[in-house]
Every structure is written in structure tokens, then in C-alpha cells.
């Protein structure tokens, strides 16, 4: 079967750095997405990786290793507004998105 | 209006009711999606439409019936639902259903409660 694993919950301190990991087993691979979802709101797109390596976008970076079936989202200079759930999703060989259950990130002052 | 809109935002219905959820996208996209989001579970893809044709139906019970009259509008018709169908129903759109990139843009969702 197809599976996406990510931690259920993480806690970090304002101003610090946090890394949210995602591992996947899917039938084929056509890209990996990270989304942010604040409580009661719609998921919003953060990043897309299809080749190995690091993609940087301001305070957020996403890394992919296809051989290891592994990605991480790195958040720097954490702000209170970064408290949200972070969803990892992989597009399989049928271009269908397989979603993880999300990681709830709690930022403390 | 911009982006993806959904109505109603909240819906409470009995098991014998019939109701419809509406989604509209103002992005000129060709693909639209219905997802179910339950607490602490992954997003469940229900239906995919590409250019108004249904391309995916992930074994969804027949009490959920989608309709896509044009590329900007998507409906989810509900009838004789069960309490376990209570969830957040999200609509999304993307430029196409296949191809590289093609991030999905989500609406705010309809919070459905079935009594």
C-alpha cells in the first residue's frame, strides 16, 4: 500500500529552527508537496520538490532524497504565526496526491 | 471574488436530509477536487474532475454525488448521510490534473455535522 509518515506533533521555541520530517512509500513518484494549514483554515501551498536537493524560500526550505523516500521541511527564525499543521503529500505514478496526516507545530514564546 | 470559494461554511443536517455543497474557482483552472478531512487523519481524495469529466472516484459511497457543470463550479450532493460522514469537506483546484508542479489551491471548506 501507499504510505506517508510524519510526526503527529512537534514543539519549538520562537526564534529557533525546526525540522519536520516526512517519509514515504508510494507506487511511483512525481513530486512532493508541503502545505501549511492553520486551524480552521484551508491548506496553503508552501513548496514543491521533484529533484533531489534543497529548495529555499525565505525562512522555509524543503529537502528531498528520492532514493531514501525522505523529505524534510525546515523552518527558520520561528514566529508565533508559524503555529499550524504541516502536511506532506506525494504525487504517485497516476498523478494522484497521497497525503500524510500532518504535523501539528506548536510554537512557544 | 478570488481563489476558491465554498458555501456553506458550516452545515448541520439530519440523516434523512438532502443538501448540496458548492465550490467555485476563479483561477481559470482545469481540474477540481473534493476532499474529506477528518481529525488527525490524512486528507481523503473523493473525486477529481478534469475539464468537467470525472477522472477519479476513490470508492466513495453513493450517498455522495458530485456534479461539475463547468470548469469553474463543482457541487457535492449529499443524501442519507451517516454520523461518521461528519468532517471538513475541502474543495481544491489546479491548472491540470497531471503534469509537473500543479499545486492545488484549496477553498476554506465546509464543516459538516450529521446528526
GROMACS .gro file of N, CA, C and O in nm, chain A residues 8-94:
model
  348
    8UNK      N    1   0.332   1.335   1.457
    8UNK     CA    2   0.200   1.390   1.485
    8UNK      C    3   0.206   1.533   1.537
    8UNK      O    4   0.126   1.618   1.497
    9UNK      N    5   0.304   1.558   1.623
    9UNK     CA    6   0.312   1.689   1.686
    9UNK      C    7   0.456   1.723   1.721
    9UNK      O    8   0.535   1.632   1.754
   10UNK      N    9   0.491   1.851   1.708
   10UNK     CA   10   0.624   1.898   1.748
   10UNK      C   11   0.608   2.031   1.819
   10UNK      O   12   0.515   2.108   1.790
   11UNK      N   13   0.702   2.059   1.909
   11UNK     CA   14   0.702   2.186   1.981
   11UNK      C   15   0.837   2.253   1.961
   11UNK      O   16   0.941   2.186   1.963
   12UNK      N   17   0.836   2.385   1.939
   12UNK     CA   18   0.960   2.459   1.920
   12UNK      C   19   0.944   2.597   1.983
   12UNK      O   20   0.832   2.640   2.015
   13UNK      N   21   1.056   2.666   1.996
   13UNK     CA   22   1.058   2.797   2.060
   13UNK      C   23   1.066   2.908   1.956
   13UNK      O   24   1.135   2.894   1.854
   14UNK      N   25   0.999   3.016   1.982
   14UNK     CA   26   1.004   3.133   1.894
   14UNK      C   27   1.149   3.174   1.869
   14UNK      O   28   1.231   3.179   1.962
   15UNK      N   29   1.181   3.200   1.742
   15UNK     CA   30   1.316   3.240   1.704
   15UNK      C   31   1.408   3.124   1.671
   15UNK      O   32   1.517   3.143   1.613
   16UNK      N   33   1.368   3.002   1.704
   16UNK     CA   34   1.453   2.884   1.681
   16UNK      C   35   1.430   2.827   1.541
   16UNK      O   36   1.364   2.888   1.457
   17UNK      N   37   1.491   2.709   1.517
   17UNK     CA   38   1.477   2.636   1.391
   17UNK      C   39   1.410   2.502   1.420
   17UNK      O   40   1.439   2.439   1.523
   18UNK      N   41   1.324   2.457   1.331
   18UNK     CA   42   1.262   2.325   1.348
   18UNK      C   43   1.262   2.253   1.214
   18UNK      O   44   1.251   2.315   1.107
   19UNK      N   45   1.282   2.122   1.220
   19UNK     CA   46   1.281   2.038   1.100
   19UNK      C   47   1.169   1.935   1.111
   19UNK      O   48   1.165   1.859   1.208
   20UNK      N   49   1.080   1.933   1.015
   20UNK     CA   50   0.969   1.838   1.014
   20UNK      C   51   0.997   1.735   0.905
   20UNK      O   52   1.012   1.770   0.788
   21UNK      N   53   1.007   1.610   0.945
   21UNK     CA   54   1.042   1.502   0.853
   21UNK      C   55   0.919   1.435   0.793
   21UNK      O   56   0.812   1.431   0.854
   22UNK      N   57   0.940   1.380   0.675
   22UNK     CA   58   0.835   1.307   0.605
   22UNK      C   59   0.900   1.191   0.529
   22UNK      O   60   0.996   1.212   0.455
   23UNK      N   61   0.853   1.070   0.553
   23UNK     CA   62   0.900   0.955   0.475
   23UNK      C   63   0.781   0.897   0.400
   23UNK      O   64   0.667   0.904   0.448
   24UNK      N   65   0.812   0.840   0.283
   24UNK     CA   66   0.701   0.794   0.200
   24UNK      C   67   0.734   0.662   0.132
   24UNK      O   68   0.850   0.631   0.104
   25UNK      N   69   0.630   0.584   0.109
   25UNK     CA   70   0.635   0.465   0.024
   25UNK      C   71   0.515   0.474  -0.069
   25UNK      O   72   0.401   0.463  -0.024
   26UNK      N   73   0.544   0.499  -0.195
   26UNK     CA   74   0.436   0.516  -0.292
   26UNK      C   75   0.467   0.438  -0.419
   26UNK      O   76   0.582   0.404  -0.445
   27UNK      N   77   0.364   0.414  -0.498
   27UNK     CA   78   0.382   0.350  -0.627
   27UNK      C   79   0.417   0.458  -0.727
   27UNK      O   80   0.330   0.525  -0.782
   28UNK      N   81   0.545   0.478  -0.747
   28UNK     CA   82   0.593   0.583  -0.835
   28UNK      C   83   0.604   0.716  -0.763
   28UNK      O   84   0.556   0.734  -0.650
   29UNK      N   85   0.672   0.808  -0.830
   29UNK     CA   86   0.695   0.939  -0.768
   29UNK      C   87   0.694   1.046  -0.876
   29UNK      O   88   0.768   1.038  -0.975
   30UNK      N   89   0.609   1.146  -0.854
   30UNK     CA   90   0.603   1.259  -0.947
   30UNK      C   91   0.601   1.391  -0.872
   30UNK      O   92   0.534   1.486  -0.913
   31UNK      N   93   0.674   1.395  -0.761
   31UNK     CA   94   0.687   1.521  -0.689
   31UNK      C   95   0.633   1.514  -0.548
   31UNK      O   96   0.547   1.430  -0.516
   32UNK      N   97   0.687   1.598  -0.462
   32UNK     CA   98   0.645   1.603  -0.322
   32UNK      C   99   0.610   1.747  -0.287
   32UNK      O  100   0.681   1.841  -0.323
   33UNK      N  101   0.501   1.763  -0.214
   33UNK     CA  102   0.449   1.895  -0.178
   33UNK      C  103   0.446   1.910  -0.026
   33UNK      O  104   0.422   1.814   0.047
   34UNK      N  105   0.466   2.033   0.019
   34UNK     CA  106   0.441   2.069   0.159
   34UNK      C  107   0.335   2.179   0.160
   34UNK      O  108   0.342   2.276   0.082
   35UNK      N  109   0.237   2.161   0.251
   35UNK     CA  110   0.132   2.259   0.269
   35UNK      C  111   0.127   2.298   0.416
   35UNK      O  112   0.159   2.219   0.505
   36UNK      N  113   0.083   2.421   0.441
   36UNK     CA  114   0.060   2.470   0.576
   36UNK      C  115  -0.091   2.486   0.596
   36UNK      O  116  -0.160   2.536   0.507
   37UNK      N  117  -0.140   2.443   0.712
   37UNK     CA  118  -0.282   2.458   0.741
   37UNK      C  119  -0.301   2.511   0.883
   37UNK      O  120  -0.276   2.439   0.980
   38UNK      N  121  -0.346   2.636   0.893
   38UNK     CA  122  -0.381   2.690   1.024
   38UNK      C  123  -0.516   2.634   1.064
   38UNK      O  124  -0.599   2.600   0.979
   39UNK      N  125  -0.538   2.625   1.194
   39UNK     CA  126  -0.660   2.566   1.247
   39UNK      C  127  -0.783   2.636   1.189
   39UNK      O  128  -0.793   2.759   1.192
   40UNK      N  129  -0.875   2.557   1.136
   40UNK     CA  130  -0.998   2.611   1.082
   40UNK      C  131  -0.986   2.677   0.946
   40UNK      O  132  -1.081   2.740   0.898
   41UNK      N  133  -0.867   2.664   0.885
   41UNK     CA  134  -0.846   2.728   0.755
   41UNK      C  135  -0.808   2.626   0.647
   41UNK      O  136  -0.786   2.509   0.676
   42UNK      N  137  -0.802   2.674   0.523
   42UNK     CA  138  -0.763   2.587   0.412
   42UNK      C  139  -0.613   2.563   0.411
   42UNK      O  140  -0.534   2.649   0.452
   43UNK      N  141  -0.569   2.447   0.363
   43UNK     CA  142  -0.425   2.426   0.340
   43UNK      C  143  -0.374   2.524   0.234
   43UNK      O  144  -0.446   2.553   0.136
   44UNK      N  145  -0.254   2.575   0.256
   44UNK     CA  146  -0.193   2.663   0.156
   44UNK      C  147  -0.058   2.606   0.114
   44UNK      O  148   0.016   2.554   0.198
   45UNK      N  149  -0.026   2.617  -0.012
   45UNK     CA  150   0.096   2.560  -0.071
   45UNK      C  151   0.220   2.629  -0.017
   45UNK      O  152   0.227   2.752  -0.010
   46UNK      N  153   0.320   2.548   0.021
   46UNK     CA  154   0.447   2.602   0.068
   46UNK      C  155   0.560   2.573  -0.032
   46UNK      O  156   0.636   2.663  -0.065
   47UNK      N  157   0.573   2.445  -0.072
   47UNK     CA  158   0.688   2.410  -0.154
   47UNK      C  159   0.662   2.285  -0.235
   47UNK      O  160   0.572   2.207  -0.204
   48UNK      N  161   0.746   2.267  -0.339
   48UNK     CA  162   0.737   2.153  -0.428
   48UNK      C  163   0.879   2.107  -0.460
   48UNK      O  164   0.964   2.188  -0.497
   49UNK      N  165   0.905   1.976  -0.444
   49UNK     CA  166   1.034   1.917  -0.480
   49UNK      C  167   1.008   1.800  -0.574
   49UNK      O  168   0.924   1.715  -0.544
   50UNK      N  169   1.082   1.796  -0.684
   50UNK     CA  170   1.073   1.680  -0.772
   50UNK      C  171   1.213   1.621  -0.796
   50UNK      O  172   1.224   1.502  -0.826
   51UNK      N  173   1.317   1.702  -0.779
   51UNK     CA  174   1.455   1.654  -0.789
   51UNK      C  175   1.520   1.656  -0.650
   51UNK      O  176   1.478   1.731  -0.563
   52UNK      N  177   1.621   1.573  -0.632
   52UNK     CA  178   1.692   1.568  -0.504
   52UNK      C  179   1.755   1.703  -0.472
   52UNK      O  180   1.803   1.772  -0.562
   53UNK      N  181   1.757   1.736  -0.346
   53UNK     CA  182   1.826   1.857  -0.304
   53UNK      C  183   1.736   1.949  -0.223
   53UNK      O  184   1.626   1.912  -0.181
   54UNK      N  185   1.788   2.067  -0.202
   54UNK     CA  186   1.724   2.164  -0.115
   54UNK      C  187   1.663   2.278  -0.197
   54UNK      O  188   1.728   2.333  -0.284
   55UNK      N  189   1.538   2.311  -0.166
   55UNK     CA  190   1.472   2.426  -0.225
   55UNK      C  191   1.449   2.527  -0.114
   55UNK      O  192   1.388   2.495  -0.013
   56UNK      N  193   1.498   2.650  -0.134
   56UNK     CA  194   1.486   2.751  -0.029
   56UNK      C  195   1.390   2.862  -0.070
   56UNK      O  196   1.393   2.911  -0.184
   57UNK      N  197   1.304   2.897   0.027
   57UNK     CA  198   1.207   3.004   0.002
   57UNK      C  199   1.196   3.087   0.127
   57UNK      O  200   1.114   3.060   0.214
   58UNK      N  201   1.281   3.186   0.139
   58UNK     CA  202   1.276   3.272   0.257
   58UNK      C  203   1.311   3.194   0.383
   58UNK      O  204   1.413   3.126   0.388
   59UNK      N  205   1.224   3.197   0.482
   59UNK     CA  206   1.251   3.128   0.608
   59UNK      C  207   1.227   2.978   0.598
   59UNK      O  208   1.265   2.902   0.687
   60UNK      N  209   1.160   2.934   0.489
   60UNK     CA  210   1.124   2.794   0.474
   60UNK      C  211   1.213   2.729   0.367
   60UNK      O  212   1.238   2.788   0.261
   61UNK      N  213   1.257   2.605   0.394
   61UNK     CA  214   1.332   2.527   0.297
   61UNK      C  215   1.276   2.386   0.297
   61UNK      O  216   1.229   2.337   0.400
   62UNK      N  217   1.282   2.320   0.182
   62UNK     CA  218   1.238   2.181   0.175
   62UNK      C  219   1.344   2.099   0.105
   62UNK      O  220   1.401   2.143   0.004
   63UNK      N  221   1.368   1.980   0.159
   63UNK     CA  222   1.472   1.891   0.108
   63UNK      C  223   1.409   1.761   0.062
   63UNK      O  224   1.311   1.714   0.122
   64UNK      N  225   1.467   1.700  -0.042
   64UNK     CA  226   1.417   1.573  -0.094
   64UNK      C  227   1.532   1.478  -0.123
   64UNK      O  228   1.632   1.519  -0.185
   65UNK      N  229   1.515   1.352  -0.082
   65UNK     CA  230   1.602   1.243  -0.125
   65UNK      C  231   1.512   1.132  -0.178
   65UNK      O  232   1.446   1.062  -0.100
   66UNK      N  233   1.508   1.117  -0.309
   66UNK     CA  234   1.419   1.017  -0.368
   66UNK      C  235   1.467   0.875  -0.338
   66UNK      O  236   1.384   0.785  -0.317
   67UNK      N  237   1.598   0.854  -0.333
   67UNK     CA  238   1.648   0.719  -0.307
   67UNK      C  239   1.611   0.672  -0.166
   67UNK      O  240   1.593   0.552  -0.142
   68UNK      N  241   1.597   0.766  -0.074
   68UNK     CA  242   1.564   0.731   0.064
   68UNK      C  243   1.413   0.746   0.092
   68UNK      O  244   1.367   0.713   0.202
   69UNK      N  245   1.338   0.796  -0.002
   69UNK     CA  246   1.195   0.819   0.022
   69UNK      C  247   1.174   0.915   0.138
   69UNK      O  248   1.093   0.890   0.227
   70UNK      N  249   1.246   1.027   0.136
   70UNK     CA  250   1.254   1.113   0.254
   70UNK      C  251   1.255   1.259   0.213
   70UNK      O  252   1.317   1.300   0.114
   71UNK      N  253   1.186   1.338   0.292
   71UNK     CA  254   1.186   1.483   0.275
   71UNK      C  255   1.182   1.548   0.411
   71UNK      O  256   1.139   1.487   0.510
   72UNK      N  257   1.227   1.671   0.419
   72UNK     CA  258   1.204   1.749   0.539
   72UNK      C  259   1.170   1.893   0.503
   72UNK      O  260   1.211   1.943   0.398
   73UNK      N  261   1.097   1.956   0.592
   73UNK     CA  262   1.065   2.099   0.583
   73UNK      C  263   1.139   2.166   0.697
   73UNK      O  264   1.125   2.127   0.813
   74UNK      N  265   1.219   2.265   0.664
   74UNK     CA  266   1.299   2.337   0.764
   74UNK      C  267   1.243   2.478   0.779
   74UNK      O  268   1.230   2.550   0.681
   75UNK      N  269   1.208   2.513   0.902
   75UNK     CA  270   1.155   2.646   0.929
   75UNK      C  271   1.255   2.719   1.019
   75UNK      O  272   1.288   2.673   1.128
   76UNK      N  273   1.302   2.835   0.973
   76UNK     CA  274   1.398   2.913   1.049
   76UNK      C  275   1.332   3.035   1.112
   76UNK      O  276   1.224   3.077   1.068
   77UNK      N  277   1.399   3.091   1.213
   77UNK     CA  278   1.352   3.215   1.278
   77UNK      C  279   1.203   3.206   1.307
   77UNK      O  280   1.124   3.291   1.264
   78UNK      N  281   1.165   3.102   1.379
   78UNK     CA  282   1.024   3.074   1.402
   78UNK      C  283   0.949   3.192   1.463
   78UNK      O  284   1.000   3.262   1.551
   79UNK      N  285   0.828   3.210   1.412
   79UNK     CA  286   0.739   3.314   1.462
   79UNK      C  287   0.613   3.247   1.514
   79UNK      O  288   0.578   3.135   1.473
   80UNK      N  289   0.542   3.316   1.602
   80UNK     CA  290   0.421   3.258   1.661
   80UNK      C  291   0.320   3.220   1.553
   80UNK      O  292   0.250   3.120   1.565
   81UNK      N  293   0.317   3.297   1.444
   81UNK     CA  294   0.221   3.270   1.337
   81UNK      C  295   0.253   3.141   1.261
   81UNK      O  296   0.172   3.095   1.179
   82UNK      N  297   0.370   3.082   1.286
   82UNK     CA  298   0.406   2.955   1.222
   82UNK      C  299   0.338   2.837   1.290
   82UNK      O  300   0.347   2.723   1.242
   83UNK      N  301   0.271   2.861   1.402
   83UNK     CA  302   0.194   2.755   1.467
   83UNK      C  303   0.083   2.712   1.373
   83UNK      O  304  -0.007   2.790   1.340
   84UNK      N  305   0.090   2.586   1.330
   84UNK     CA  306  -0.003   2.536   1.228
   84UNK      C  307   0.025   2.387   1.210
   84UNK      O  308   0.119   2.333   1.270
   85UNK      N  309  -0.055   2.323   1.126
   85UNK     CA  310  -0.023   2.186   1.084
   85UNK      C  311   0.047   2.192   0.950
   85UNK      O  312   0.015   2.276   0.865
   86UNK      N  313   0.146   2.104   0.932
   86UNK     CA  314   0.223   2.099   0.809
   86UNK      C  315   0.200   1.963   0.744
   86UNK      O  316   0.225   1.859   0.804
   87UNK      N  317   0.149   1.967   0.621
   87UNK     CA  318   0.106   1.846   0.551
   87UNK      C  319   0.206   1.813   0.440
   87UNK      O  320   0.240   1.899   0.359
   88UNK      N  321   0.249   1.687   0.439
   88UNK     CA  322   0.337   1.636   0.334
   88UNK      C  323   0.250   1.555   0.238
   88UNK      O  324   0.164   1.476   0.283
   89UNK      N  325   0.269   1.571   0.109
   89UNK     CA  326   0.191   1.496   0.010
   89UNK      C  327   0.281   1.456  -0.106
   89UNK      O  328   0.363   1.536  -0.152
   90UNK      N  329   0.265   1.334  -0.155
   90UNK     CA  330   0.345   1.282  -0.266
   90UNK      C  331   0.254   1.250  -0.382
   90UNK      O  332   0.147   1.189  -0.364
   91UNK      N  333   0.295   1.289  -0.501
   91UNK     CA  334   0.219   1.256  -0.622
   91UNK      C  335   0.272   1.125  -0.677
   91UNK      O  336   0.392   1.112  -0.705
   92UNK      N  337   0.182   1.026  -0.691
   92UNK     CA  338   0.228   0.893  -0.734
   92UNK      C  339   0.231   0.880  -0.886
   92UNK      O  340   0.216   0.980  -0.958
   93UNK      N  341   0.250   0.757  -0.934
   93UNK     CA  342   0.266   0.737  -1.079
   93UNK      C  343   0.139   0.772  -1.156
   93UNK      O  344   0.143   0.798  -1.276
   94UNK      N  345   0.023   0.773  -1.089
   94UNK     CA  346  -0.104   0.811  -1.152
   94UNK      C  347  -0.136   0.958  -1.133
   94UNK      O  348  -0.247   1.003  -1.160
   0.00000   0.00000   0.00000
